[in-house]
PDB file of C-alpha atoms and ligand atoms in Angstrom:
ATOM      1  CA  UNK A   1      -5.015   4.257 -10.487  1.00  0.00           C
ATOM      2  CA  UNK A   2      -2.225   4.381  -7.939  1.00  0.00           C
ATOM      3  CA  UNK A   3      -2.010   1.008  -6.265  1.00  0.00           C
ATOM      4  CA  UNK A   4       0.492  -0.977  -4.183  1.00  0.00           C
ATOM      5  CA  UNK A   5       0.368  -4.774  -4.517  1.00  0.00           C
ATOM      6  CA  UNK A   6       1.451  -6.731  -1.448  1.00  0.00           C
ATOM      7  CA  UNK A   7       1.750 -10.502  -1.365  1.00  0.00           C
ATOM      8  CA  UNK A   8       4.251 -13.326  -0.965  1.00  0.00           C
ATOM      9  CA  UNK A   9       6.377 -14.401  -3.933  1.00  0.00           C
ATOM     10  CA  UNK A  10       4.031 -16.422  -6.149  1.00  0.00           C
ATOM     11  CA  UNK A  11       0.885 -14.704  -4.837  1.00  0.00           C
ATOM     12  CA  UNK A  12       0.235 -13.376  -8.343  1.00  0.00           C
ATOM     13  CA  UNK A  13       1.379  -9.734  -8.080  1.00  0.00           C
ATOM     14  CA  UNK A  14       2.863  -9.706 -11.572  1.00  0.00           C
ATOM     15  CA  UNK A  15      -0.149 -11.350 -13.214  1.00  0.00           C
ATOM     16  CA  UNK A  16      -2.591  -9.032 -11.483  1.00  0.00           C
ATOM     17  CA  UNK A  17      -0.502  -5.943 -12.256  1.00  0.00           C
ATOM     18  CA  UNK A  18      -0.556  -6.867 -15.968  1.00  0.00           C
ATOM     19  CA  UNK A  19      -4.348  -7.304 -15.943  1.00  0.00           C
ATOM     20  CA  UNK A  20      -4.745  -3.926 -14.210  1.00  0.00           C
ATOM     21  CA  UNK A  21      -2.550  -2.142 -16.779  1.00  0.00           C
ATOM     22  CA  UNK A  22      -4.854  -3.473 -19.517  1.00  0.00           C
ATOM     23  CA  UNK A  23      -7.802  -1.969 -17.636  1.00  0.00           C
ATOM     24  CA  UNK A  24      -6.876   1.722 -17.513  1.00  0.00           C
ATOM     25  CA  UNK A  25      -3.406   2.169 -18.974  1.00  0.00           C
ATOM     26  CA  UNK A  26      -1.693   2.638 -15.606  1.00  0.00           C
ATOM     27  CA  UNK A  27       1.845   1.293 -15.806  1.00  0.00           C
ATOM     28  CA  UNK A  28       3.286  -1.646 -13.888  1.00  0.00           C
ATOM     29  CA  UNK A  29       6.460  -0.918 -11.930  1.00  0.00           C
ATOM     30  CA  UNK A  30       8.108  -4.149 -10.813  1.00  0.00           C
ATOM     31  CA  UNK A  31      11.345  -3.723  -8.871  1.00  0.00           C
ATOM     32  CA  UNK A  32      12.087  -7.413  -9.555  1.00  0.00           C
ATOM     33  CA  UNK A  33      11.845  -6.833 -13.347  1.00  0.00           C
ATOM     34  CA  UNK A  34      13.969  -3.659 -13.110  1.00  0.00           C
ATOM     35  CA  UNK A  35      16.633  -5.525 -11.114  1.00  0.00           C
ATOM     36  CA  UNK A  36      16.660  -8.574 -13.411  1.00  0.00           C
ATOM     37  CA  UNK A  37      17.065  -6.279 -16.434  1.00  0.00           C
ATOM     38  CA  UNK A  38      19.977  -4.538 -14.664  1.00  0.00           C
ATOM     39  CA  UNK A  39      21.617  -7.897 -13.883  1.00  0.00           C
ATOM     40  CA  UNK A  40      21.244  -8.982 -17.507  1.00  0.00           C
ATOM     41  CA  UNK A  41      22.655  -5.685 -18.802  1.00  0.00           C
ATOM     42  CA  UNK A  42      25.575  -5.980 -16.371  1.00  0.00           C
ATOM     43  CA  UNK A  43      25.130  -2.453 -14.949  1.00  0.00           C
ATOM     44  CA  UNK A  44      26.614  -1.384 -11.585  1.00  0.00           C
ATOM     45  CA  UNK A  45      23.164  -1.765  -9.976  1.00  0.00           C
ATOM     46  CA  UNK A  46      22.840  -5.260 -11.469  1.00  0.00           C
ATOM     47  CA  UNK A  47      26.269  -6.306 -10.205  1.00  0.00           C
ATOM     48  CA  UNK A  48      25.421  -5.116  -6.693  1.00  0.00           C
ATOM     49  CA  UNK A  49      21.998  -6.792  -6.675  1.00  0.00           C
ATOM     50  CA  UNK A  50      22.713 -10.217  -8.200  1.00  0.00           C
ATOM     51  CA  UNK A  51      24.085 -12.126  -5.213  1.00  0.00           C
ATOM     52  CA  UNK A  52      21.241 -11.002  -2.928  1.00  0.00           C
ATOM     53  CA  UNK A  53      18.670 -11.964  -5.534  1.00  0.00           C
ATOM     54  CA  UNK A  54      20.089 -15.392  -6.354  1.00  0.00           C
ATOM     55  CA  UNK A  55      20.099 -16.315  -2.663  1.00  0.00           C
ATOM     56  CA  UNK A  56      16.463 -15.256  -2.290  1.00  0.00           C
ATOM     57  CA  UNK A  57      17.308 -12.353   0.042  1.00  0.00           C
ATOM     58  CA  UNK A  58      16.486  -8.668  -0.337  1.00  0.00           C
ATOM     59  CA  UNK A  59      18.558  -6.058  -2.140  1.00  0.00           C
ATOM     60  CA  UNK A  60      19.577  -3.202   0.246  1.00  0.00           C
ATOM     61  CA  UNK A  61      16.892  -0.572   0.870  1.00  0.00           C
ATOM     62  CA  UNK A  62      19.221   2.281  -0.187  1.00  0.00           C
ATOM     63  CA  UNK A  63      19.687   0.801  -3.677  1.00  0.00           C
ATOM     64  CA  UNK A  64      15.954   0.172  -4.133  1.00  0.00           C
ATOM     65  CA  UNK A  65      15.055   3.694  -2.979  1.00  0.00           C
ATOM     66  CA  UNK A  66      17.534   5.213  -5.432  1.00  0.00           C
ATOM     67  CA  UNK A  67      15.913   3.237  -8.268  1.00  0.00           C
ATOM     68  CA  UNK A  68      12.350   4.074  -7.209  1.00  0.00           C
ATOM     69  CA  UNK A  69      12.916   7.751  -6.529  1.00  0.00           C
ATOM     70  CA  UNK A  70      14.054   8.149 -10.137  1.00  0.00           C
ATOM     71  CA  UNK A  71      11.410   5.789 -11.555  1.00  0.00           C
ATOM     72  CA  UNK A  72       8.428   7.516  -9.926  1.00  0.00           C
ATOM     73  CA  UNK A  73       9.441  10.816 -11.500  1.00  0.00           C
ATOM     74  CA  UNK A  74       9.419   9.510 -15.073  1.00  0.00           C
ATOM     75  CA  UNK A  75       6.701  10.959 -17.303  1.00  0.00           C
ATOM     76  CA  UNK A  76       4.787   7.681 -17.827  1.00  0.00           C
ATOM     77  CA  UNK A  77       3.901   7.565 -14.102  1.00  0.00           C
ATOM     78  CA  UNK A  78       1.434  10.404 -14.675  1.00  0.00           C
ATOM     79  CA  UNK A  79      -0.973   7.802 -16.156  1.00  0.00           C
ATOM     80  CA  UNK A  80      -1.066   6.028 -12.799  1.00  0.00           C
ATOM     81  CA  UNK A  81       1.002   3.091 -11.605  1.00  0.00           C
ATOM     82  CA  UNK A  82       0.825  -0.285  -9.966  1.00  0.00           C
ATOM     83  CA  UNK A  83       3.737  -1.027  -7.648  1.00  0.00           C
ATOM     84  CA  UNK A  84       4.605  -4.721  -7.835  1.00  0.00           C
ATOM     85  CA  UNK A  85       7.252  -5.888  -5.360  1.00  0.00           C
ATOM     86  CA  UNK A  86       7.852  -2.501  -3.740  1.00  0.00           C
ATOM     87  CA  UNK A  87       7.836  -1.500  -0.914  1.00  0.00           C
ATOM     88  CA  UNK A  88       9.106  -4.690   0.664  1.00  0.00           C
ATOM     89  CA  UNK A  89      10.371  -3.556   4.073  1.00  0.00           C
ATOM     90  CA  UNK A  90       9.122  -1.092   6.694  1.00  0.00           C
ATOM     91  CA  UNK A  91      12.008   1.352   5.976  1.00  0.00           C
ATOM     92  CA  UNK A  92      11.099   1.278   2.243  1.00  0.00           C
ATOM     93  CA  UNK A  93       7.434   1.965   3.095  1.00  0.00           C
ATOM     94  CA  UNK A  94       8.374   4.870   5.364  1.00  0.00           C
ATOM     95  CA  UNK A  95      10.683   6.374   2.760  1.00  0.00           C
ATOM     96  CA  UNK A  96       8.000   5.892   0.105  1.00  0.00           C
ATOM     97  CA  UNK A  97       5.521   7.855   2.232  1.00  0.00           C
ATOM     98  CA  UNK A  98       8.023  10.739   2.446  1.00  0.00           C
ATOM     99  CA  UNK A  99       8.832  10.544  -1.266  1.00  0.00           C
ATOM    100  CA  UNK A 100       5.157  10.581  -2.301  1.00  0.00           C
ATOM    101  CA  UNK A 101       4.514  13.611  -0.110  1.00  0.00           C
ATOM    102  CA  UNK A 102       7.416  15.380  -1.772  1.00  0.00           C
ATOM    103  CA  UNK A 103       6.015  14.515  -5.221  1.00  0.00           C
ATOM    104  CA  UNK A 104       2.391  15.366  -4.166  1.00  0.00           C
ATOM    105  CA  UNK A 105       1.162  11.886  -5.071  1.00  0.00           C
ATOM    106  CA  UNK A 106      -1.569  10.093  -3.086  1.00  0.00           C
ATOM    107  CA  UNK A 107      -2.408   6.403  -3.217  1.00  0.00           C
ATOM    108  CA  UNK A 108      -5.841   4.917  -3.975  1.00  0.00           C
ATOM    109  CA  UNK A 109      -5.407   1.459  -2.537  1.00  0.00           C
ATOM    110  CA  UNK A 110      -3.026  -1.113  -1.066  1.00  0.00           C
ATOM    111  CA  UNK A 111      -3.980  -4.623  -2.181  1.00  0.00           C
ATOM    112  CA  UNK A 112      -3.020  -7.561   0.040  1.00  0.00           C
ATOM    113  CA  UNK A 113      -3.000 -10.835  -1.919  1.00  0.00           C
ATOM    114  CA  UNK A 114      -3.592 -13.444   0.755  1.00  0.00           C
ATOM    115  CA  UNK A 115      -2.781 -16.848  -0.754  1.00  0.00           C
ATOM    116  CA  UNK A 116      -2.188 -20.132   1.184  1.00  0.00           C
ATOM    117  CA  UNK A 117       1.416 -21.308   1.491  1.00  0.00           C
ATOM    118  CA  UNK A 118       0.884 -24.672  -0.250  1.00  0.00           C
ATOM    119  CA  UNK A 119      -0.562 -22.913  -3.317  1.00  0.00           C
ATOM    120  CA  UNK A 120       2.396 -20.513  -3.350  1.00  0.00           C
ATOM    121  CA  UNK A 121       4.974 -23.308  -3.150  1.00  0.00           C
ATOM    122  CA  UNK A 122       3.321 -25.229  -5.983  1.00  0.00           C
ATOM    123  CA  UNK A 123       3.163 -22.105  -8.150  1.00  0.00           C
ATOM    124  CA  UNK A 124       6.799 -21.129  -7.604  1.00  0.00           C
ATOM    125  CA  UNK A 125       8.216 -24.534  -8.467  1.00  0.00           C
ATOM    126  CA  UNK A 126       6.171 -24.762 -11.683  1.00  0.00           C
ATOM    127  CA  UNK A 127       6.770 -21.163 -12.847  1.00  0.00           C
ATOM    128  CA  UNK A 128       8.675 -20.350 -16.021  1.00  0.00           C
ATOM    129  CA  UNK A 129       9.622 -16.850 -17.203  1.00  0.00           C
ATOM    130  CA  UNK A 130      10.460 -15.558 -20.677  1.00  0.00           C
ATOM    131  CA  UNK A 131      14.210 -14.916 -20.827  1.00  0.00           C
ATOM    132  CA  UNK A 132      13.789 -11.816 -23.011  1.00  0.00           C
ATOM    133  CA  UNK A 133      14.328  -8.857 -20.619  1.00  0.00           C
ATOM    134  CA  UNK A 134      11.826  -6.662 -22.429  1.00  0.00           C
ATOM    135  CA  UNK A 135       9.109  -9.377 -22.370  1.00  0.00           C
ATOM    136  CA  UNK A 136       9.397 -11.406 -19.127  1.00  0.00           C
ATOM    137  CA  UNK A 137       6.026 -13.095 -19.745  1.00  0.00           C
ATOM    138  CA  UNK A 138       5.186 -15.533 -16.948  1.00  0.00           C
ATOM    139  CA  UNK A 139       4.087 -19.142 -17.574  1.00  0.00           C
ATOM    140  CA  UNK A 140       3.177 -22.140 -15.449  1.00  0.00           C
ATOM    141  CA  UNK A 141       4.049 -25.599 -16.754  1.00  0.00           C
ATOM    142  CA  UNK A 142       0.746 -26.988 -15.406  1.00  0.00           C
ATOM    143  CA  UNK A 143      -1.863 -24.273 -15.896  1.00  0.00           C
ATOM    144  CA  UNK A 144      -0.433 -21.943 -18.567  1.00  0.00           C
ATOM    145  CA  UNK A 145       2.465 -23.619 -20.392  1.00  0.00           C
ATOM    146  CA  UNK A 146       4.744 -21.914 -22.950  1.00  0.00           C
ATOM    147  CA  UNK A 147       4.899 -23.371 -26.493  1.00  0.00           C
ATOM    148  CA  UNK A 148       5.627 -27.148 -26.579  1.00  0.00           C
ATOM    149  CA  UNK A 149       9.288 -26.428 -27.426  1.00  0.00           C
ATOM    150  CA  UNK A 150       9.557 -24.262 -24.285  1.00  0.00           C
ATOM    151  CA  UNK A 151       9.605 -20.907 -26.064  1.00  0.00           C
ATOM    152  CA  UNK A 152       7.521 -17.818 -25.232  1.00  0.00           C
ATOM    153  CA  UNK A 153       4.135 -17.539 -26.965  1.00  0.00           C
ATOM    154  CA  UNK A 154       4.528 -13.758 -27.195  1.00  0.00           C
ATOM    155  CA  UNK A 155       8.094 -13.226 -28.413  1.00  0.00           C
ATOM    156  CA  UNK A 156       9.514 -16.694 -29.183  1.00  0.00           C
ATOM    157  CA  UNK A 157      12.479 -16.441 -26.768  1.00  0.00           C
ATOM    158  CA  UNK A 158      13.308 -19.434 -24.573  1.00  0.00           C
ATOM    159  CA  UNK A 159      11.477 -19.581 -21.235  1.00  0.00           C
ATOM    160  CA  UNK A 160      13.564 -20.355 -18.160  1.00  0.00           C
ATOM    161  CA  UNK A 161      13.385 -21.115 -14.477  1.00  0.00           C
ATOM    162  CA  UNK A 162      14.779 -18.053 -12.667  1.00  0.00           C
ATOM    163  CA  UNK A 163      18.042 -18.374 -10.700  1.00  0.00           C
ATOM    164  CA  UNK A 164      16.012 -17.727  -7.523  1.00  0.00           C
ATOM    165  CA  UNK A 165      13.595 -20.577  -8.300  1.00  0.00           C
ATOM    166  CA  UNK A 166      15.660 -23.393  -6.838  1.00  0.00           C
ATOM    167  CA  UNK A 167      13.952 -25.011  -3.846  1.00  0.00           C
ATOM    168  CA  UNK A 168      16.436 -23.473  -1.387  1.00  0.00           C
ATOM    169  CA  UNK A 169      16.059 -19.956  -2.786  1.00  0.00           C
ATOM    170  CA  UNK A 170      12.266 -20.301  -2.837  1.00  0.00           C
ATOM    171  CA  UNK A 171      12.189 -21.249   0.866  1.00  0.00           C
ATOM    172  CA  UNK A 172      14.489 -18.284   1.589  1.00  0.00           C
ATOM    173  CA  UNK A 173      12.232 -15.914  -0.329  1.00  0.00           C
ATOM    174  CA  UNK A 174       9.177 -17.065   1.627  1.00  0.00           C
ATOM    175  CA  UNK A 175      11.048 -16.707   4.913  1.00  0.00           C
ATOM    176  CA  UNK A 176      12.262 -13.229   3.898  1.00  0.00           C
ATOM    177  CA  UNK A 177       8.693 -12.313   2.988  1.00  0.00           C
ATOM    178  CA  UNK A 178       7.352 -13.429   6.397  1.00  0.00           C
ATOM    179  CA  UNK A 179      10.042 -11.557   8.304  1.00  0.00           C
ATOM    180  CA  UNK A 180      10.487  -8.361   6.321  1.00  0.00           C
ATOM    181  CA  UNK A 181       7.455  -7.776   4.111  1.00  0.00           C
ATOM    182  CA  UNK A 182       4.445  -9.229   5.947  1.00  0.00           C
ATOM    183  CA  UNK A 183       4.705  -6.436   8.614  1.00  0.00           C
ATOM    184  CA  UNK A 184       3.692  -3.994   5.849  1.00  0.00           C
ATOM    185  CA  UNK A 185       0.178  -5.454   5.967  1.00  0.00           C
ATOM    186  CA  UNK A 186      -0.378  -3.937   9.427  1.00  0.00           C
ATOM    187  CA  UNK A 187       1.520  -0.777   8.504  1.00  0.00           C
ATOM    188  CA  UNK A 188      -0.941  -0.043   5.677  1.00  0.00           C
ATOM    189  CA  UNK A 189      -3.980  -1.459   7.458  1.00  0.00           C
ATOM    190  CA  UNK A 190      -3.457   1.141  10.186  1.00  0.00           C
ATOM    191  CA  UNK A 191      -3.407   3.825   7.491  1.00  0.00           C
ATOM    192  CA  UNK A 192      -6.865   2.599   6.364  1.00  0.00           C
ATOM    193  CA  UNK A 193      -5.808   2.024   2.750  1.00  0.00           C
ATOM    194  CA  UNK A 194      -5.475  -1.758   2.758  1.00  0.00           C
ATOM    195  CA  UNK A 195      -7.897  -4.304   1.372  1.00  0.00           C
ATOM    196  CA  UNK A 196      -7.479  -8.105   1.511  1.00  0.00           C
ATOM    197  CA  UNK A 197      -8.098 -10.332  -1.504  1.00  0.00           C
ATOM    198  CA  UNK A 198      -8.024 -14.085  -0.988  1.00  0.00           C
ATOM    199  CA  UNK A 199      -9.325 -15.404  -4.321  1.00  0.00           C
ATOM    200  CA  UNK A 200      -7.158 -17.852  -6.281  1.00  0.00           C
ATOM    201  CA  UNK A 201      -8.552 -16.541  -9.553  1.00  0.00           C
ATOM    202  CA  UNK A 202      -6.663 -13.501 -10.877  1.00  0.00           C
ATOM    203  CA  UNK A 203      -9.727 -12.290 -12.757  1.00  0.00           C
ATOM    204  CA  UNK A 204     -11.886 -12.341  -9.613  1.00  0.00           C
ATOM    205  CA  UNK A 205      -9.213 -10.405  -7.733  1.00  0.00           C
ATOM    206  CA  UNK A 206      -8.933  -7.841 -10.519  1.00  0.00           C
ATOM    207  CA  UNK A 207     -12.724  -7.396 -10.574  1.00  0.00           C
ATOM    208  CA  UNK A 208     -12.644  -6.869  -6.783  1.00  0.00           C
ATOM    209  CA  UNK A 209      -9.873  -4.269  -7.095  1.00  0.00           C
ATOM    210  CA  UNK A 210     -11.798  -2.391  -9.802  1.00  0.00           C
ATOM    211  CA  UNK A 211     -14.862  -2.322  -7.541  1.00  0.00           C
ATOM    212  CA  UNK A 212     -12.843  -0.979  -4.599  1.00  0.00           C
ATOM    213  CA  UNK A 213     -11.354   1.746  -6.812  1.00  0.00           C
ATOM    214  CA  UNK A 214     -14.793   2.943  -7.931  1.00  0.00           C
ATOM    215  CA  UNK A 215     -16.025   3.393  -4.354  1.00  0.00           C
TER     216      UNK A 215
HETATM  217  P1  ADP B   1       9.068 -12.431  -6.181  1.00  0.00           P
HETATM  218  O1  ADP B   1       8.027 -11.459  -5.667  1.00  0.00           O
HETATM  219  O2  ADP B   1       8.502 -13.469  -7.047  1.00  0.00           O
HETATM  220  O3  ADP B   1       9.995 -12.945  -5.126  1.00  0.00           O
HETATM  221  P2  ADP B   1      10.436 -10.267  -7.602  1.00  0.00           P
HETATM  222  O4  ADP B   1      10.573 -10.401  -9.058  1.00  0.00           O
HETATM  223  O5  ADP B   1       9.485  -9.246  -7.083  1.00  0.00           O
HETATM  224  O6  ADP B   1      10.091 -11.714  -7.111  1.00  0.00           O
HETATM  225  O7  ADP B   1      11.856  -9.978  -6.934  1.00  0.00           O
HETATM  226  C1  ADP B   1      12.991 -10.808  -7.171  1.00  0.00           C
HETATM  227  C2  ADP B   1      14.116 -10.438  -6.228  1.00  0.00           C
HETATM  228  O8  ADP B   1      14.510  -9.078  -6.449  1.00  0.00           O
HETATM  229  C3  ADP B   1      13.764 -10.508  -4.760  1.00  0.00           C
HETATM  230  O9  ADP B   1      13.921 -11.804  -4.233  1.00  0.00           O
HETATM  231  C4  ADP B   1      14.780  -9.519  -4.168  1.00  0.00           C
HETATM  232  O10 ADP B   1      16.064 -10.082  -4.067  1.00  0.00           O
HETATM  233  C5  ADP B   1      14.846  -8.442  -5.225  1.00  0.00           C
HETATM  234  N1  ADP B   1      13.864  -7.343  -4.961  1.00  0.00           N
HETATM  235  C6  ADP B   1      12.785  -7.007  -5.721  1.00  0.00           C
HETATM  236  N2  ADP B   1      12.117  -5.959  -5.199  1.00  0.00           N
HETATM  237  C7  ADP B   1      12.787  -5.625  -4.068  1.00  0.00           C
HETATM  238  C8  ADP B   1      12.587  -4.630  -3.058  1.00  0.00           C
HETATM  239  N3  ADP B   1      11.561  -3.759  -3.109  1.00  0.00           N
HETATM  240  N4  ADP B   1      13.473  -4.584  -2.024  1.00  0.00           N
HETATM  241  C9  ADP B   1      14.515  -5.442  -1.948  1.00  0.00           C
HETATM  242  N5  ADP B   1      14.759  -6.399  -2.857  1.00  0.00           N
HETATM  243  C10 ADP B   1      13.908  -6.501  -3.907  1.00  0.00           C
END
């Protein structure tokens, strides 16, 4: 499948992308994960991106497009891919359209995860993430806690609250989403590729996406 996931921070893009990769072997491409790995590795990209990320703002479009143009041409993308956290602005979406044309790739579906703001806020403040860059498993201290000592159930590394999960950064991320990313919903709706999913259960959403893909 070739799918774009749209939704506010905390809407469940990462969780749903992981469930979809289990379904047909398509790969998850998360620009957030790529950027966090770059920050951790201290690369030039990571150094440029860190301040924007910590404040809950967006990394410049030019940097993201450079990363994605290279990423979409890697061999594993042939299996299909789920874009999680990209595109995030109208310019990114426009450049993606051009890039996909150039690469002769067409999309199956754009998924809009439509989750109420109070649910999102609760999820973001209770989220924990595995600190191991190659794992990054996501937990929730209420509904899906890590091991009692706070370590990851998958790889045993400590789980942490991300630098952009302070209350101030969370409010900034939601504001940035409303201003810059929410307009993509109409952009893709006009193209006829968008479908809305409002369920709070990831499994129900994934089942709905599978159904839409079969049609
Ligand atoms: P969330 O969706 O939970 O906010 P992500 O892991 O997708 O988190 O992204 C974390 C941060 O990385 C964002 O707040 C932003 O600073 C940066 N980022 C990720 N993807 C993009 C993108 N496509 N364009 C600009 N910045 C991005």
